[in-house]
Coordinates of N, CA and C in Angstrom, one line a residue:
M304 N 248.3 30.9 136.6 CA 247.0 30.3 136.1 C 247.4 29.5 134.9
T305 N 246.8 28.3 134.8 CA 247.0 27.4 133.6 C 246.2 27.9 132.5
Q306 N 246.7 27.6 131.3 CA 246.0 27.9 130.1 C 244.7 27.1 130.0
P307 N 243.6 27.6 129.5 CA 242.4 26.8 129.3 C 242.6 25.8 128.2
T308 N 241.9 24.7 128.3 CA 242.0 23.8 127.2 C 241.0 24.2 126.1
A309 N 241.0 23.6 125.0 CA 240.2 24.0 123.8 C 238.7 24.1 124.2
N310 N 238.3 23.3 125.1 CA 236.8 23.3 125.4 C 236.5 24.0 126.7
T311 N 237.4 24.8 127.3 CA 237.1 25.6 128.4 C 237.4 27.1 128.1
L312 N 236.6 28.0 128.8 CA 236.7 29.4 128.6 C 237.0 30.1 129.9
H313 N 237.7 31.2 129.9 CA 237.8 32.0 131.1 C 236.7 32.9 131.1
I314 N 235.9 32.9 132.2 CA 234.8 33.8 132.4 C 234.9 34.6 133.7
V315 N 234.9 35.9 133.7 CA 235.0 36.7 134.8 C 233.7 36.9 135.5
C316 N 233.7 36.7 136.8 CA 232.4 36.8 137.6 C 232.0 38.2 137.7
P317 N 230.7 38.5 137.4 CA 230.2 39.8 137.5 C 230.0 40.4 138.9
H318 N 230.2 39.5 139.9 CA 230.0 39.9 141.3 C 231.3 40.2 142.0
C319 N 232.2 39.2 141.9 CA 233.5 39.3 142.6 C 234.7 39.5 141.7
H320 N 234.4 39.5 140.4 CA 235.4 39.7 139.4 C 236.6 38.7 139.4
T321 N 236.3 37.5 139.9 CA 237.3 36.4 139.9 C 237.2 35.7 138.5
T322 N 238.3 35.3 138.0 CA 238.3 34.6 136.7 C 238.0 33.1 137.0
N323 N 237.0 32.5 136.3 CA 236.6 31.1 136.4 C 236.9 30.4 135.1
R324 N 237.2 29.1 135.1 CA 237.2 28.3 133.9 C 235.9 27.6 133.8
V325 N 235.3 27.7 132.7 CA 234.0 27.0 132.4 C 234.1 26.3 131.1
R326 N 233.6 25.1 131.1 CA 233.5 24.3 129.9 C 232.6 25.0 128.9
A327 N 233.0 25.1 127.7 CA 232.2 25.8 126.7 C 230.8 25.2 126.5
D328 N 230.7 23.9 126.6 CA 229.4 23.3 126.5 C 228.5 23.5 127.7
Q329 N 229.0 24.1 128.8 CA 228.3 24.3 130.0 C 227.9 25.8 130.2
L330 N 228.2 26.6 129.3 CA 227.9 28.1 129.4 C 226.4 28.3 129.6
G331 N 225.6 27.6 128.9 CA 224.1 27.7 129.1 C 223.5 27.0 130.2
S332 N 224.3 26.4 131.1 CA 223.8 25.6 132.2 C 223.9 26.3 133.5
A333 N 223.8 27.6 133.5 CA 223.8 28.4 134.7 C 225.0 28.1 135.6
P334 N 226.3 28.3 135.1 CA 227.4 28.0 136.0 C 227.6 29.1 137.1
D335 N 228.1 28.7 138.2 CA 228.3 29.5 139.3 C 229.8 29.8 139.4
C336 N 230.1 31.0 140.1 CA 231.5 31.3 140.4 C 232.1 30.4 141.4
G337 N 233.3 30.0 141.2 CA 234.0 29.1 142.1 C 234.4 29.8 143.4
S338 N 234.4 31.1 143.4 CA 234.9 31.9 144.5 C 233.7 32.4 145.4
C339 N 232.7 33.1 144.8 CA 231.6 33.7 145.6 C 230.3 32.9 145.4
H340 N 230.3 31.9 144.5 CA 229.2 31.0 144.3 C 227.9 31.7 143.8
Q341 N 228.1 32.9 143.2 CA 227.0 33.6 142.6 C 226.9 33.1 141.1
P342 N 225.8 33.3 140.5 CA 225.7 32.9 139.0 C 226.7 33.7 138.2
L343 N 227.4 33.1 137.2 CA 228.2 33.8 136.3 C 227.4 34.6 135.3
F344 N 226.2 34.2 135.1 CA 225.3 34.9 134.1 C 224.0 35.1 134.8
G345 N 223.6 36.4 134.9 CA 222.3 36.7 135.6 C 221.3 37.3 134.6
G346 N 221.7 37.4 133.4 CA 220.8 38.0 132.4 C 220.6 39.6 132.6
R347 N 221.7 40.2 133.2 CA 221.7 41.6 133.3 C 223.1 42.1 133.2
S348 N 223.2 43.4 133.0 CA 224.6 44.0 132.8 C 225.2 44.2 134.1
V349 N 226.5 44.4 134.1 CA 227.3 44.6 135.3 C 228.0 46.0 135.2
A350 N 227.9 46.8 136.3 CA 228.5 48.1 136.3 C 230.0 47.9 136.6
L351 N 230.8 48.6 135.8 CA 232.3 48.4 135.9 C 233.0 49.7 136.3
D352 N 234.0 49.6 137.2 CA 234.9 50.7 137.4 C 236.1 50.5 136.6
A353 N 237.2 51.3 136.7 CA 238.4 51.1 135.9 C 239.0 49.8 136.1
Q354 N 239.2 49.3 137.4 CA 239.8 48.1 137.7 C 239.0 46.9 137.2
S355 N 237.8 46.8 137.5 CA 237.0 45.7 137.0 C 236.8 45.7 135.5
F356 N 236.8 46.9 134.9 CA 236.7 46.9 133.4 C 238.0 46.2 132.8
E357 N 239.1 46.5 133.4 CA 240.4 45.9 132.9 C 240.3 44.4 133.0
R358 N 239.8 43.9 134.1 CA 239.8 42.5 134.4 C 238.8 41.8 133.3
H359 N 237.6 42.4 133.1 CA 236.7 41.8 132.2 C 237.2 41.9 130.8
L360 N 237.9 43.0 130.4 CA 238.4 43.2 129.1 C 239.5 42.2 128.8
Q361 N 240.4 42.0 129.7 CA 241.6 41.2 129.5 C 241.4 39.7 129.7
R362 N 240.5 39.4 130.7 CA 240.4 38.0 131.1 C 239.2 37.2 130.5
N363 N 238.1 37.9 130.2 CA 236.9 37.2 129.6 C 237.3 36.6 128.3
E364 N 236.9 35.4 128.0 CA 237.1 34.8 126.7 C 235.8 34.8 125.9
I365 N 234.8 35.6 126.4 CA 233.6 35.9 125.6 C 233.7 37.4 125.3
P366 N 233.0 37.8 124.2 CA 233.1 39.3 123.9 C 232.4 40.1 125.1
L367 N 232.9 41.3 125.2 CA 232.4 42.3 126.2 C 231.7 43.4 125.4
L368 N 230.4 43.6 125.7 CA 229.7 44.7 125.1 C 229.4 45.8 126.2
V369 N 230.0 47.0 126.0 CA 230.0 48.0 127.0 C 229.1 49.2 126.5
D370 N 228.2 49.6 127.4 CA 227.4 50.8 127.3 C 228.1 51.9 128.0
F371 N 228.8 52.9 127.3 CA 229.4 54.1 127.9 C 228.2 55.1 128.1
W372 N 227.9 55.5 129.3 CA 226.8 56.4 129.6 C 227.1 57.4 130.7
A373 N 226.1 58.2 131.0 CA 226.3 59.1 132.1 C 224.9 59.3 132.7
P374 N 224.8 59.5 134.0 CA 223.5 59.6 134.7 C 222.7 60.8 134.3
W375 N 223.3 61.9 133.8 CA 222.5 63.1 133.4 C 222.0 63.0 132.0
C376 N 222.4 62.0 131.2 CA 222.1 61.8 129.8 C 220.7 61.2 129.6
G377 N 219.7 62.0 129.1 CA 218.4 61.5 128.8 C 218.3 60.2 127.9
P378 N 219.0 60.3 126.7 CA 219.0 59.1 125.9 C 219.6 57.9 126.5
C379 N 220.6 58.1 127.4 CA 221.2 57.0 128.1 C 220.2 56.3 129.1
R380 N 219.5 57.1 129.8 CA 218.4 56.6 130.7 C 217.3 55.9 129.9
Q381 N 217.0 56.5 128.7 CA 216.0 55.9 127.9 C 216.4 54.5 127.4
M382 N 217.7 54.4 127.1 CA 218.2 53.1 126.5 C 218.4 52.0 127.6
A383 N 218.6 52.4 128.8 CA 219.0 51.5 129.9 C 218.1 50.3 130.0
P384 N 216.7 50.4 130.0 CA 215.9 49.2 130.0 C 216.1 48.2 128.8
G385 N 216.3 48.8 127.7 CA 216.6 48.0 126.5 C 217.9 47.3 126.6
F386 N 218.9 47.9 127.2 CA 220.2 47.3 127.3 C 220.1 46.1 128.3
E387 N 219.3 46.2 129.3 CA 219.1 45.1 130.3 C 218.3 44.0 129.6
Q388 N 217.3 44.3 128.7 CA 216.6 43.3 128.0 C 217.6 42.5 127.0
A389 N 218.5 43.3 126.4 CA 219.4 42.7 125.5 C 220.4 41.8 126.3
A390 N 220.7 42.2 127.5 CA 221.6 41.3 128.3 C 221.0 39.9 128.5
A391 N 219.7 40.0 128.8 CA 219.0 38.7 129.1 C 218.9 37.8 127.8
R392 N 219.0 38.4 126.7 CA 218.9 37.7 125.4 C 220.3 37.3 124.9
L393 N 221.3 38.0 125.2 CA 222.7 37.8 124.7 C 223.6 36.9 125.6
E394 N 223.3 37.0 126.9 CA 224.1 36.1 127.7 C 223.7 34.6 127.5
P395 N 224.6 33.7 127.6 CA 226.0 33.7 128.1 C 227.1 33.9 127.0
H396 N 226.7 34.3 125.8 CA 227.6 34.4 124.7 C 228.4 35.8 124.7
L397 N 227.9 36.7 125.4 CA 228.5 38.0 125.6 C 228.3 38.4 127.0
R398 N 229.3 39.2 127.5 CA 229.1 39.9 128.8 C 228.7 41.3 128.5
L399 N 227.6 41.8 129.1 CA 227.2 43.2 128.9 C 227.5 44.0 130.1
A400 N 228.1 45.1 129.9 CA 228.6 46.0 131.0 C 228.2 47.4 130.8
K401 N 228.2 48.2 131.9 CA 228.0 49.6 131.8 C 229.1 50.3 132.4
V402 N 229.6 51.4 131.8 CA 230.7 52.2 132.3 C 230.1 53.7 132.4
D403 N 230.0 54.2 133.6 CA 229.5 55.5 133.9 C 230.7 56.5 133.6
T404 N 230.6 57.2 132.5 CA 231.7 58.1 132.1 C 231.9 59.3 133.0
E405 N 230.9 59.6 133.9 CA 231.1 60.6 134.9 C 231.9 60.1 136.1
A406 N 231.7 58.8 136.4 CA 232.4 58.2 137.6 C 233.8 57.7 137.2
V407 N 234.0 57.3 135.9 CA 235.2 56.8 135.4 C 235.6 57.5 134.1
P408 N 235.9 58.8 134.2 CA 236.2 59.6 133.0 C 237.4 59.1 132.2
A409 N 238.4 58.5 132.9 CA 239.6 58.0 132.2 C 239.2 57.0 131.1
L410 N 238.2 56.2 131.4 CA 237.9 55.2 130.4 C 237.2 55.8 129.2
G411 N 236.4 56.8 129.4 CA 235.8 57.5 128.3 C 236.8 58.2 127.5
A412 N 237.8 58.8 128.1 CA 238.9 59.4 127.4 C 239.8 58.4 126.6
R413 N 240.1 57.3 127.3 CA 240.9 56.3 126.7 C 240.3 55.7 125.4
Y414 N 239.0 55.6 125.4 CA 238.3 55.0 124.2 C 237.7 56.1 123.3
N415 N 238.1 57.4 123.6 CA 237.7 58.5 122.8 C 236.1 58.6 122.6
I416 N 235.4 58.4 123.7 CA 234.0 58.5 123.7 C 233.6 59.9 123.6
R417 N 233.0 60.3 122.5 CA 232.6 61.7 122.2 C 231.1 62.0 122.4
S418 N 230.3 60.9 122.3 CA 228.9 61.1 122.5 C 228.4 59.9 123.3
I419 N 227.4 60.1 124.1 CA 226.8 59.0 124.8 C 225.3 59.0 124.6
P420 N 224.7 57.8 124.7 CA 225.3 56.5 124.9 C 226.1 56.1 123.7
T421 N 227.2 55.4 124.0 CA 228.0 54.7 122.9 C 228.2 53.2 123.3
L422 N 227.9 52.3 122.4 CA 228.1 50.9 122.6 C 229.5 50.6 122.0
A423 N 230.3 49.8 122.7 CA 231.6 49.4 122.1 C 231.7 47.9 122.5
M424 N 232.0 47.1 121.4 CA 232.2 45.7 121.6 C 233.7 45.3 121.6
F425 N 234.1 44.5 122.5 CA 235.5 44.2 122.6 C 235.6 42.6 122.6
K426 N 236.7 42.2 121.9 CA 236.9 40.7 121.9 C 238.5 40.6 121.9
G427 N 238.9 39.7 122.8 CA 240.3 39.5 122.9 C 241.1 40.7 123.4
G428 N 240.4 41.6 124.1 CA 241.0 42.8 124.6 C 241.0 44.0 123.7
R429 N 240.5 43.8 122.5 CA 240.5 44.8 121.4 C 239.1 45.2 121.1
E430 N 238.9 46.5 120.8 CA 237.6 47.0 120.3 C 237.4 46.5 118.9
I431 N 236.2 45.9 118.6 CA 235.9 45.4 117.3 C 234.7 46.1 116.6
A432 N 233.9 46.8 117.4 CA 232.8 47.5 116.8 C 232.3 48.6 117.8
R433 N 231.7 49.6 117.2 CA 231.2 50.8 118.0 C 230.0 51.3 117.4
Q434 N 229.0 51.8 118.2 CA 227.8 52.4 117.7 C 227.4 53.5 118.7
A435 N 227.2 54.7 118.2 CA 226.8 55.8 119.1 C 225.3 56.0 118.9
G436 N 224.6 56.4 120.0 CA 223.2 56.7 120.0 C 222.4 55.6 120.7
A437 N 221.2 56.1 121.1 CA 220.3 55.2 121.9 C 219.6 54.2 120.9
M438 N 219.5 52.9 121.4 CA 218.8 51.9 120.6 C 217.9 51.1 121.5
G439 N 216.9 50.5 121.0 CA 216.0 49.6 121.7 C 216.7 48.2 121.8
A440 N 216.1 47.4 122.6 CA 216.6 46.0 122.9 C 216.8 45.2 121.6
A441 N 215.8 45.2 120.7 CA 215.9 44.4 119.5 C 217.1 44.9 118.6
D442 N 217.3 46.2 118.5 CA 218.3 46.8 117.7 C 219.7 46.5 118.3
I443 N 219.8 46.5 119.7 CA 221.1 46.2 120.4 C 221.4 44.7 120.1
V444 N 220.5 43.8 120.2 CA 220.7 42.4 120.0 C 221.1 42.2 118.5
R445 N 220.4 42.8 117.6 CA 220.8 42.6 116.1 C 222.2 43.2 115.9
W446 N 222.5 44.4 116.4 CA 223.8 45.0 116.2 C 224.9 44.1 116.8
A447 N 224.7 43.6 118.0 CA 225.7 42.7 118.6 C 225.9 41.5 117.9
Q448 N 224.8 40.8 117.5 CA 225.0 39.5 116.7 C 225.6 39.7 115.4
A449 N 225.3 40.8 114.7 CA 225.9 41.1 113.4 C 227.4 41.4 113.5
N450 N 227.9 41.9 114.7 CA 229.3 42.2 114.9 C 230.1 41.0 115.4
L451 N 229.4 40.0 115.8 CA 230.1 38.8 116.3 C 230.5 37.9 115.1
R452 N 230.0 38.1 114.0 CA 230.3 37.2 112.8 C 231.6 37.5 112.3

């Protein structure tokens, strides 16, 4: 794959996980995936397994905000609607994703997730911020924006 130019970004499709090149000035113009033709940004989070997590972590040139959660966790279920509302507000500048630590325990162990829900923000393949505990949509948006600076 060729390197992107200064005005293009690699964006991983939330549907088929193919890496797309998108001009930075077109991020807000509802770009579609070149492979599956689905929207690259739908204003909602994407559920990731171990393989798709790696692809989004390593290939996306926008930050990745991950909600590490579990289906049995009451605060996780309580935060879920707020996380989706935050996705609608933060895309296309961030990709929001959910990792079920019950279904993919290796990722929870790899990132030393000790309590859920835990939000972790990644940029350039590295974790840059972390916050444990349930938050509402406005707090998620504020926290994410503050950690992007």
